[in-house]
Amino acid sequence: MGSEFEMSMMGELNFFLGLQVKQSPKGISICQQKYIKELLKRFDMEASKVIDTPTATGTRLDMDEIGSPVNQTMYRGIIGSLLYLTANRPDIVFSVGLCARFQSNPKESHLKAAKRILIYLKGTQDLVMYYPSSDSFNLIGYADADYAGYLVDRKSTSGMTHFLGSCLISWGTRK
């Protein structure tokens, strides 16, 4: 373990792997606002109007056999960038996971769904994960699943979250 002098020379953590970190005596907040702004610029979505949900109600993506194909490299770039964002944005995990299923043969409908997530992020880029320093240590978990809800192969999708006190510490979905 380093001396106090060595630790004080490093300073406070501000950025870590694209995460913006702000520390205070009351707690830590983590966001990815800068990364989201860069994504919107990279995929030319800066001028888009904001929307309030990452996926439209009732969206049911399938293979879309008759749909127009889109550039796989661009689509995969969007999906990869969105997957990276899920490290700090549990609100987009399900929607990104749904779009990620179609990377091998993306169609216009899949690209539209992925771009909708980007537009949603534009309006919510200032959201943060906040972890107060004096929270209780009760571990609580929640899980939910649909039954055969995926139209392509009729498999189920499940989701889970874990809280330590009031702080979300783990989340995910699985087909």
PDB file of C-alpha atoms in Angstrom:
ATOM      1  CA  MET A   1       0.000   0.000   0.000  1.00  0.00           C
ATOM      2  CA  GLY A   2       1.365   3.443  -0.906  1.00  0.00           C
ATOM      3  CA  SER A   3       2.161   6.162   1.553  1.00  0.00           C
ATOM      4  CA  GLU A   4      -0.220   9.050   2.225  1.00  0.00           C
ATOM      5  CA  PHE A   5       2.036  11.281   0.149  1.00  0.00           C
ATOM      6  CA  GLU A   6       1.841   8.978  -2.892  1.00  0.00           C
ATOM      7  CA  MET A   7      -1.949   8.733  -2.633  1.00  0.00           C
ATOM      8  CA  SER A   8      -2.420  12.491  -2.316  1.00  0.00           C
ATOM      9  CA  MET A   9      -0.296  13.086  -5.438  1.00  0.00           C
ATOM     10  CA  MET A  10      -2.723  11.113  -7.586  1.00  0.00           C
ATOM     11  CA  GLY A  11      -5.653  13.418  -6.857  1.00  0.00           C
ATOM     12  CA  GLU A  12      -9.346  12.716  -7.143  1.00  0.00           C
ATOM     13  CA  LEU A  13     -10.726  10.438  -9.790  1.00  0.00           C
ATOM     14  CA  ASN A  14     -12.537  12.516 -12.457  1.00  0.00           C
ATOM     15  CA  PHE A  15     -12.639  10.288 -15.539  1.00  0.00           C
ATOM     16  CA  PHE A  16     -12.300   6.519 -15.748  1.00  0.00           C
ATOM     17  CA  LEU A  17     -12.840   4.594 -18.999  1.00  0.00           C
ATOM     18  CA  GLY A  18     -15.373   7.122 -20.278  1.00  0.00           C
ATOM     19  CA  LEU A  19     -17.124   7.500 -16.937  1.00  0.00           C
ATOM     20  CA  GLN A  20     -17.268  10.965 -15.406  1.00  0.00           C
ATOM     21  CA  VAL A  21     -16.829  10.648 -11.645  1.00  0.00           C
ATOM     22  CA  LYS A  22     -17.596  13.373  -9.103  1.00  0.00           C
ATOM     23  CA  GLN A  23     -16.709  12.765  -5.487  1.00  0.00           C
ATOM     24  CA  SER A  24     -17.903  14.656  -2.448  1.00  0.00           C
ATOM     25  CA  PRO A  25     -18.092  13.910   1.279  1.00  0.00           C
ATOM     26  CA  LYS A  26     -21.786  13.038   0.770  1.00  0.00           C
ATOM     27  CA  GLY A  27     -21.177  10.462  -1.961  1.00  0.00           C
ATOM     28  CA  ILE A  28     -20.101   9.673  -5.505  1.00  0.00           C
ATOM     29  CA  SER A  29     -21.939  10.388  -8.760  1.00  0.00           C
ATOM     30  CA  ILE A  30     -21.102   8.693 -12.049  1.00  0.00           C
ATOM     31  CA  CYS A  31     -22.313   9.701 -15.513  1.00  0.00           C
ATOM     32  CA  GLN A  32     -21.349   9.409 -19.177  1.00  0.00           C
ATOM     33  CA  GLN A  33     -22.549  12.769 -20.505  1.00  0.00           C
ATOM     34  CA  LYS A  34     -19.358  13.518 -22.451  1.00  0.00           C
ATOM     35  CA  TYR A  35     -19.383  10.073 -24.081  1.00  0.00           C
ATOM     36  CA  ILE A  36     -23.033  10.481 -25.097  1.00  0.00           C
ATOM     37  CA  LYS A  37     -22.304  13.867 -26.696  1.00  0.00           C
ATOM     38  CA  GLU A  38     -19.447  12.296 -28.674  1.00  0.00           C
ATOM     39  CA  LEU A  39     -21.737   9.462 -29.816  1.00  0.00           C
ATOM     40  CA  LEU A  40     -24.444  11.834 -30.991  1.00  0.00           C
ATOM     41  CA  LYS A  41     -21.858  13.745 -32.991  1.00  0.00           C
ATOM     42  CA  ARG A  42     -20.256  10.563 -34.400  1.00  0.00           C
ATOM     43  CA  PHE A  43     -23.593   9.227 -35.677  1.00  0.00           C
ATOM     44  CA  ASP A  44     -24.920  12.650 -36.767  1.00  0.00           C
ATOM     45  CA  MET A  45     -27.788  12.694 -34.273  1.00  0.00           C
ATOM     46  CA  GLU A  46     -27.075  16.049 -32.597  1.00  0.00           C
ATOM     47  CA  ALA A  47     -30.004  17.864 -34.229  1.00  0.00           C
ATOM     48  CA  SER A  48     -32.587  15.188 -33.367  1.00  0.00           C
ATOM     49  CA  LYS A  49     -35.587  16.028 -31.216  1.00  0.00           C
ATOM     50  CA  VAL A  50     -35.559  14.306 -27.834  1.00  0.00           C
ATOM     51  CA  ILE A  51     -37.934  11.490 -26.867  1.00  0.00           C
ATOM     52  CA  ASP A  52     -38.764  10.115 -23.448  1.00  0.00           C
ATOM     53  CA  THR A  53     -38.393   6.341 -23.906  1.00  0.00           C
ATOM     54  CA  PRO A  54     -35.578   4.246 -25.418  1.00  0.00           C
ATOM     55  CA  THR A  55     -38.053   1.894 -27.133  1.00  0.00           C
ATOM     56  CA  ALA A  56     -41.554   2.638 -28.338  1.00  0.00           C
ATOM     57  CA  THR A  57     -44.313   0.880 -26.436  1.00  0.00           C
ATOM     58  CA  GLY A  58     -45.174  -2.387 -28.126  1.00  0.00           C
ATOM     59  CA  THR A  59     -41.988  -2.549 -30.229  1.00  0.00           C
ATOM     60  CA  ARG A  60     -41.468  -6.148 -31.316  1.00  0.00           C
ATOM     61  CA  LEU A  61     -38.344  -6.497 -33.431  1.00  0.00           C
ATOM     62  CA  ASP A  62     -37.951  -9.598 -35.580  1.00  0.00           C
ATOM     63  CA  MET A  63     -35.658 -10.712 -38.420  1.00  0.00           C
ATOM     64  CA  ASP A  64     -37.520  -8.386 -40.844  1.00  0.00           C
ATOM     65  CA  GLU A  65     -36.824 -10.605 -43.861  1.00  0.00           C
ATOM     66  CA  ILE A  66     -38.327  -8.126 -46.350  1.00  0.00           C
ATOM     67  CA  GLY A  67     -36.716  -5.017 -44.818  1.00  0.00           C
ATOM     68  CA  SER A  68     -33.975  -3.001 -46.483  1.00  0.00           C
ATOM     69  CA  PRO A  69     -30.457  -3.996 -45.346  1.00  0.00           C
ATOM     70  CA  VAL A  70     -28.241  -1.356 -43.735  1.00  0.00           C
ATOM     71  CA  ASN A  71     -24.475  -0.976 -43.381  1.00  0.00           C
ATOM     72  CA  GLN A  72     -23.389  -3.698 -40.919  1.00  0.00           C
ATOM     73  CA  THR A  73     -20.252  -1.852 -39.842  1.00  0.00           C
ATOM     74  CA  MET A  74     -22.171   1.296 -38.934  1.00  0.00           C
ATOM     75  CA  TYR A  75     -24.906  -0.681 -37.156  1.00  0.00           C
ATOM     76  CA  ARG A  76     -22.357  -2.666 -35.164  1.00  0.00           C
ATOM     77  CA  GLY A  77     -20.588   0.581 -34.256  1.00  0.00           C
ATOM     78  CA  ILE A  78     -23.823   1.986 -32.839  1.00  0.00           C
ATOM     79  CA  ILE A  79     -24.583  -1.225 -30.937  1.00  0.00           C
ATOM     80  CA  GLY A  80     -21.048  -1.504 -29.545  1.00  0.00           C
ATOM     81  CA  SER A  81     -21.152   2.101 -28.364  1.00  0.00           C
ATOM     82  CA  LEU A  82     -24.552   1.584 -26.766  1.00  0.00           C
ATOM     83  CA  LEU A  83     -23.399  -1.621 -25.064  1.00  0.00           C
ATOM     84  CA  TYR A  84     -20.540   0.345 -23.524  1.00  0.00           C
ATOM     85  CA  LEU A  85     -23.052   2.862 -22.154  1.00  0.00           C
ATOM     86  CA  THR A  86     -24.976   0.145 -20.331  1.00  0.00           C
ATOM     87  CA  ALA A  87     -22.196   0.099 -17.717  1.00  0.00           C
ATOM     88  CA  ASN A  88     -23.822   3.180 -16.213  1.00  0.00           C
ATOM     89  CA  ARG A  89     -27.261   3.325 -17.841  1.00  0.00           C
ATOM     90  CA  PRO A  90     -29.579   0.512 -16.688  1.00  0.00           C
ATOM     91  CA  ASP A  91     -32.470   2.321 -18.402  1.00  0.00           C
ATOM     92  CA  ILE A  92     -31.206   1.265 -21.851  1.00  0.00           C
ATOM     93  CA  VAL A  93     -30.034  -2.299 -21.111  1.00  0.00           C
ATOM     94  CA  PHE A  94     -33.146  -4.052 -22.411  1.00  0.00           C
ATOM     95  CA  SER A  95     -33.477  -1.914 -25.558  1.00  0.00           C
ATOM     96  CA  VAL A  96     -29.797  -2.240 -26.477  1.00  0.00           C
ATOM     97  CA  GLY A  97     -29.880  -5.988 -25.879  1.00  0.00           C
ATOM     98  CA  LEU A  98     -32.869  -6.280 -28.181  1.00  0.00           C
ATOM     99  CA  CYS A  99     -31.133  -4.357 -30.981  1.00  0.00           C
ATOM    100  CA  ALA A 100     -27.887  -6.284 -30.464  1.00  0.00           C
ATOM    101  CA  ARG A 101     -29.601  -9.517 -31.524  1.00  0.00           C
ATOM    102  CA  PHE A 102     -29.674  -8.358 -35.154  1.00  0.00           C
ATOM    103  CA  GLN A 103     -26.017  -7.460 -35.781  1.00  0.00           C
ATOM    104  CA  SER A 104     -25.454 -10.246 -38.308  1.00  0.00           C
ATOM    105  CA  ASN A 105     -28.098  -8.974 -40.735  1.00  0.00           C
ATOM    106  CA  PRO A 106     -29.386  -5.531 -39.668  1.00  0.00           C
ATOM    107  CA  LYS A 107     -32.335  -4.005 -41.474  1.00  0.00           C
ATOM    108  CA  GLU A 108     -33.770  -0.509 -41.580  1.00  0.00           C
ATOM    109  CA  SER A 109     -36.215  -1.352 -38.750  1.00  0.00           C
ATOM    110  CA  HIS A 110     -33.321  -2.392 -36.484  1.00  0.00           C
ATOM    111  CA  LEU A 111     -31.346   0.768 -37.285  1.00  0.00           C
ATOM    112  CA  LYS A 112     -34.420   2.880 -36.545  1.00  0.00           C
ATOM    113  CA  ALA A 113     -34.736   1.209 -33.121  1.00  0.00           C
ATOM    114  CA  ALA A 114     -31.022   1.737 -32.371  1.00  0.00           C
ATOM    115  CA  LYS A 115     -31.202   5.396 -33.405  1.00  0.00           C
ATOM    116  CA  ARG A 116     -34.230   5.846 -31.166  1.00  0.00           C
ATOM    117  CA  ILE A 117     -32.031   4.833 -28.225  1.00  0.00           C
ATOM    118  CA  LEU A 118     -29.477   7.476 -29.243  1.00  0.00           C
ATOM    119  CA  ILE A 119     -32.223  10.110 -29.443  1.00  0.00           C
ATOM    120  CA  TYR A 120     -33.463   9.059 -26.003  1.00  0.00           C
ATOM    121  CA  LEU A 121     -29.920   9.431 -24.659  1.00  0.00           C
ATOM    122  CA  LYS A 122     -29.750  12.976 -26.045  1.00  0.00           C
ATOM    123  CA  GLY A 123     -32.585  13.985 -23.721  1.00  0.00           C
ATOM    124  CA  THR A 124     -31.265  12.048 -20.719  1.00  0.00           C
ATOM    125  CA  GLN A 125     -27.509  12.582 -21.007  1.00  0.00           C
ATOM    126  CA  ASP A 126     -27.353  14.377 -17.667  1.00  0.00           C
ATOM    127  CA  LEU A 127     -28.677  11.400 -15.676  1.00  0.00           C
ATOM    128  CA  VAL A 128     -26.254  10.150 -13.035  1.00  0.00           C
ATOM    129  CA  MET A 129     -25.844   7.137 -10.791  1.00  0.00           C
ATOM    130  CA  TYR A 130     -25.478   8.481  -7.259  1.00  0.00           C
ATOM    131  CA  TYR A 131     -24.033   6.461  -4.402  1.00  0.00           C
ATOM    132  CA  PRO A 132     -24.340   8.221  -1.024  1.00  0.00           C
ATOM    133  CA  SER A 133     -21.537   7.562   1.431  1.00  0.00           C
ATOM    134  CA  SER A 134     -23.834   6.786   4.362  1.00  0.00           C
ATOM    135  CA  ASP A 135     -26.428   4.404   2.960  1.00  0.00           C
ATOM    136  CA  SER A 136     -27.768   1.273   4.594  1.00  0.00           C
ATOM    137  CA  PHE A 137     -26.336  -2.081   3.582  1.00  0.00           C
ATOM    138  CA  ASN A 138     -29.480  -4.093   2.892  1.00  0.00           C
ATOM    139  CA  LEU A 139     -29.089  -6.190  -0.255  1.00  0.00           C
ATOM    140  CA  ILE A 140     -32.326  -6.495  -2.259  1.00  0.00           C
ATOM    141  CA  GLY A 141     -32.809  -8.180  -5.630  1.00  0.00           C
ATOM    142  CA  TYR A 142     -35.644  -8.141  -8.155  1.00  0.00           C
ATOM    143  CA  ALA A 143     -36.246 -10.303 -11.218  1.00  0.00           C
ATOM    144  CA  ASP A 144     -38.877 -10.496 -13.942  1.00  0.00           C
ATOM    145  CA  ALA A 145     -39.379 -12.412 -17.180  1.00  0.00           C
ATOM    146  CA  ASP A 146     -41.713 -12.634 -20.118  1.00  0.00           C
ATOM    147  CA  TYR A 147     -42.718 -16.039 -21.433  1.00  0.00           C
ATOM    148  CA  ALA A 148     -41.743 -16.781 -25.055  1.00  0.00           C
ATOM    149  CA  GLY A 149     -41.869 -13.068 -25.860  1.00  0.00           C
ATOM    150  CA  TYR A 150     -39.142 -12.983 -28.531  1.00  0.00           C
ATOM    151  CA  LEU A 151     -40.871 -13.369 -31.899  1.00  0.00           C
ATOM    152  CA  VAL A 152     -37.952 -14.976 -33.751  1.00  0.00           C
ATOM    153  CA  ASP A 153     -37.398 -18.107 -31.646  1.00  0.00           C
ATOM    154  CA  ARG A 154     -40.130 -17.800 -28.982  1.00  0.00           C
ATOM    155  CA  LYS A 155     -37.567 -17.681 -26.163  1.00  0.00           C
ATOM    156  CA  SER A 156     -38.123 -15.734 -22.976  1.00  0.00           C
ATOM    157  CA  THR A 157     -36.289 -12.626 -21.807  1.00  0.00           C
ATOM    158  CA  SER A 158     -35.537 -12.099 -18.129  1.00  0.00           C
ATOM    159  CA  GLY A 159     -34.211  -9.109 -16.254  1.00  0.00           C
ATOM    160  CA  MET A 160     -32.775  -8.507 -12.806  1.00  0.00           C
ATOM    161  CA  THR A 161     -31.617  -5.693 -10.560  1.00  0.00           C
ATOM    162  CA  HIS A 162     -29.782  -5.629  -7.225  1.00  0.00           C
ATOM    163  CA  PHE A 163     -29.755  -2.754  -4.761  1.00  0.00           C
ATOM    164  CA  LEU A 164     -27.429  -2.156  -1.839  1.00  0.00           C
ATOM    165  CA  GLY A 165     -29.555   0.094   0.316  1.00  0.00           C
ATOM    166  CA  SER A 166     -31.103   2.552  -2.146  1.00  0.00           C
ATOM    167  CA  CYS A 167     -28.229   2.261  -4.642  1.00  0.00           C
ATOM    168  CA  LEU A 168     -28.510   0.198  -7.796  1.00  0.00           C
ATOM    169  CA  ILE A 169     -25.344  -1.894  -7.995  1.00  0.00           C
ATOM    170  CA  SER A 170     -26.120  -4.592 -10.574  1.00  0.00           C
ATOM    171  CA  TRP A 171     -28.523  -5.006 -13.492  1.00  0.00           C
ATOM    172  CA  GLY A 172     -28.951  -7.041 -16.617  1.00  0.00           C
ATOM    173  CA  THR A 173     -31.184  -8.874 -19.033  1.00  0.00           C
ATOM    174  CA  ARG A 174     -30.829 -12.275 -20.646  1.00  0.00           C
ATOM    175  CA  LYS A 175     -32.605 -14.069 -23.455  1.00  0.00           C
TER     176      LYS A 175
END
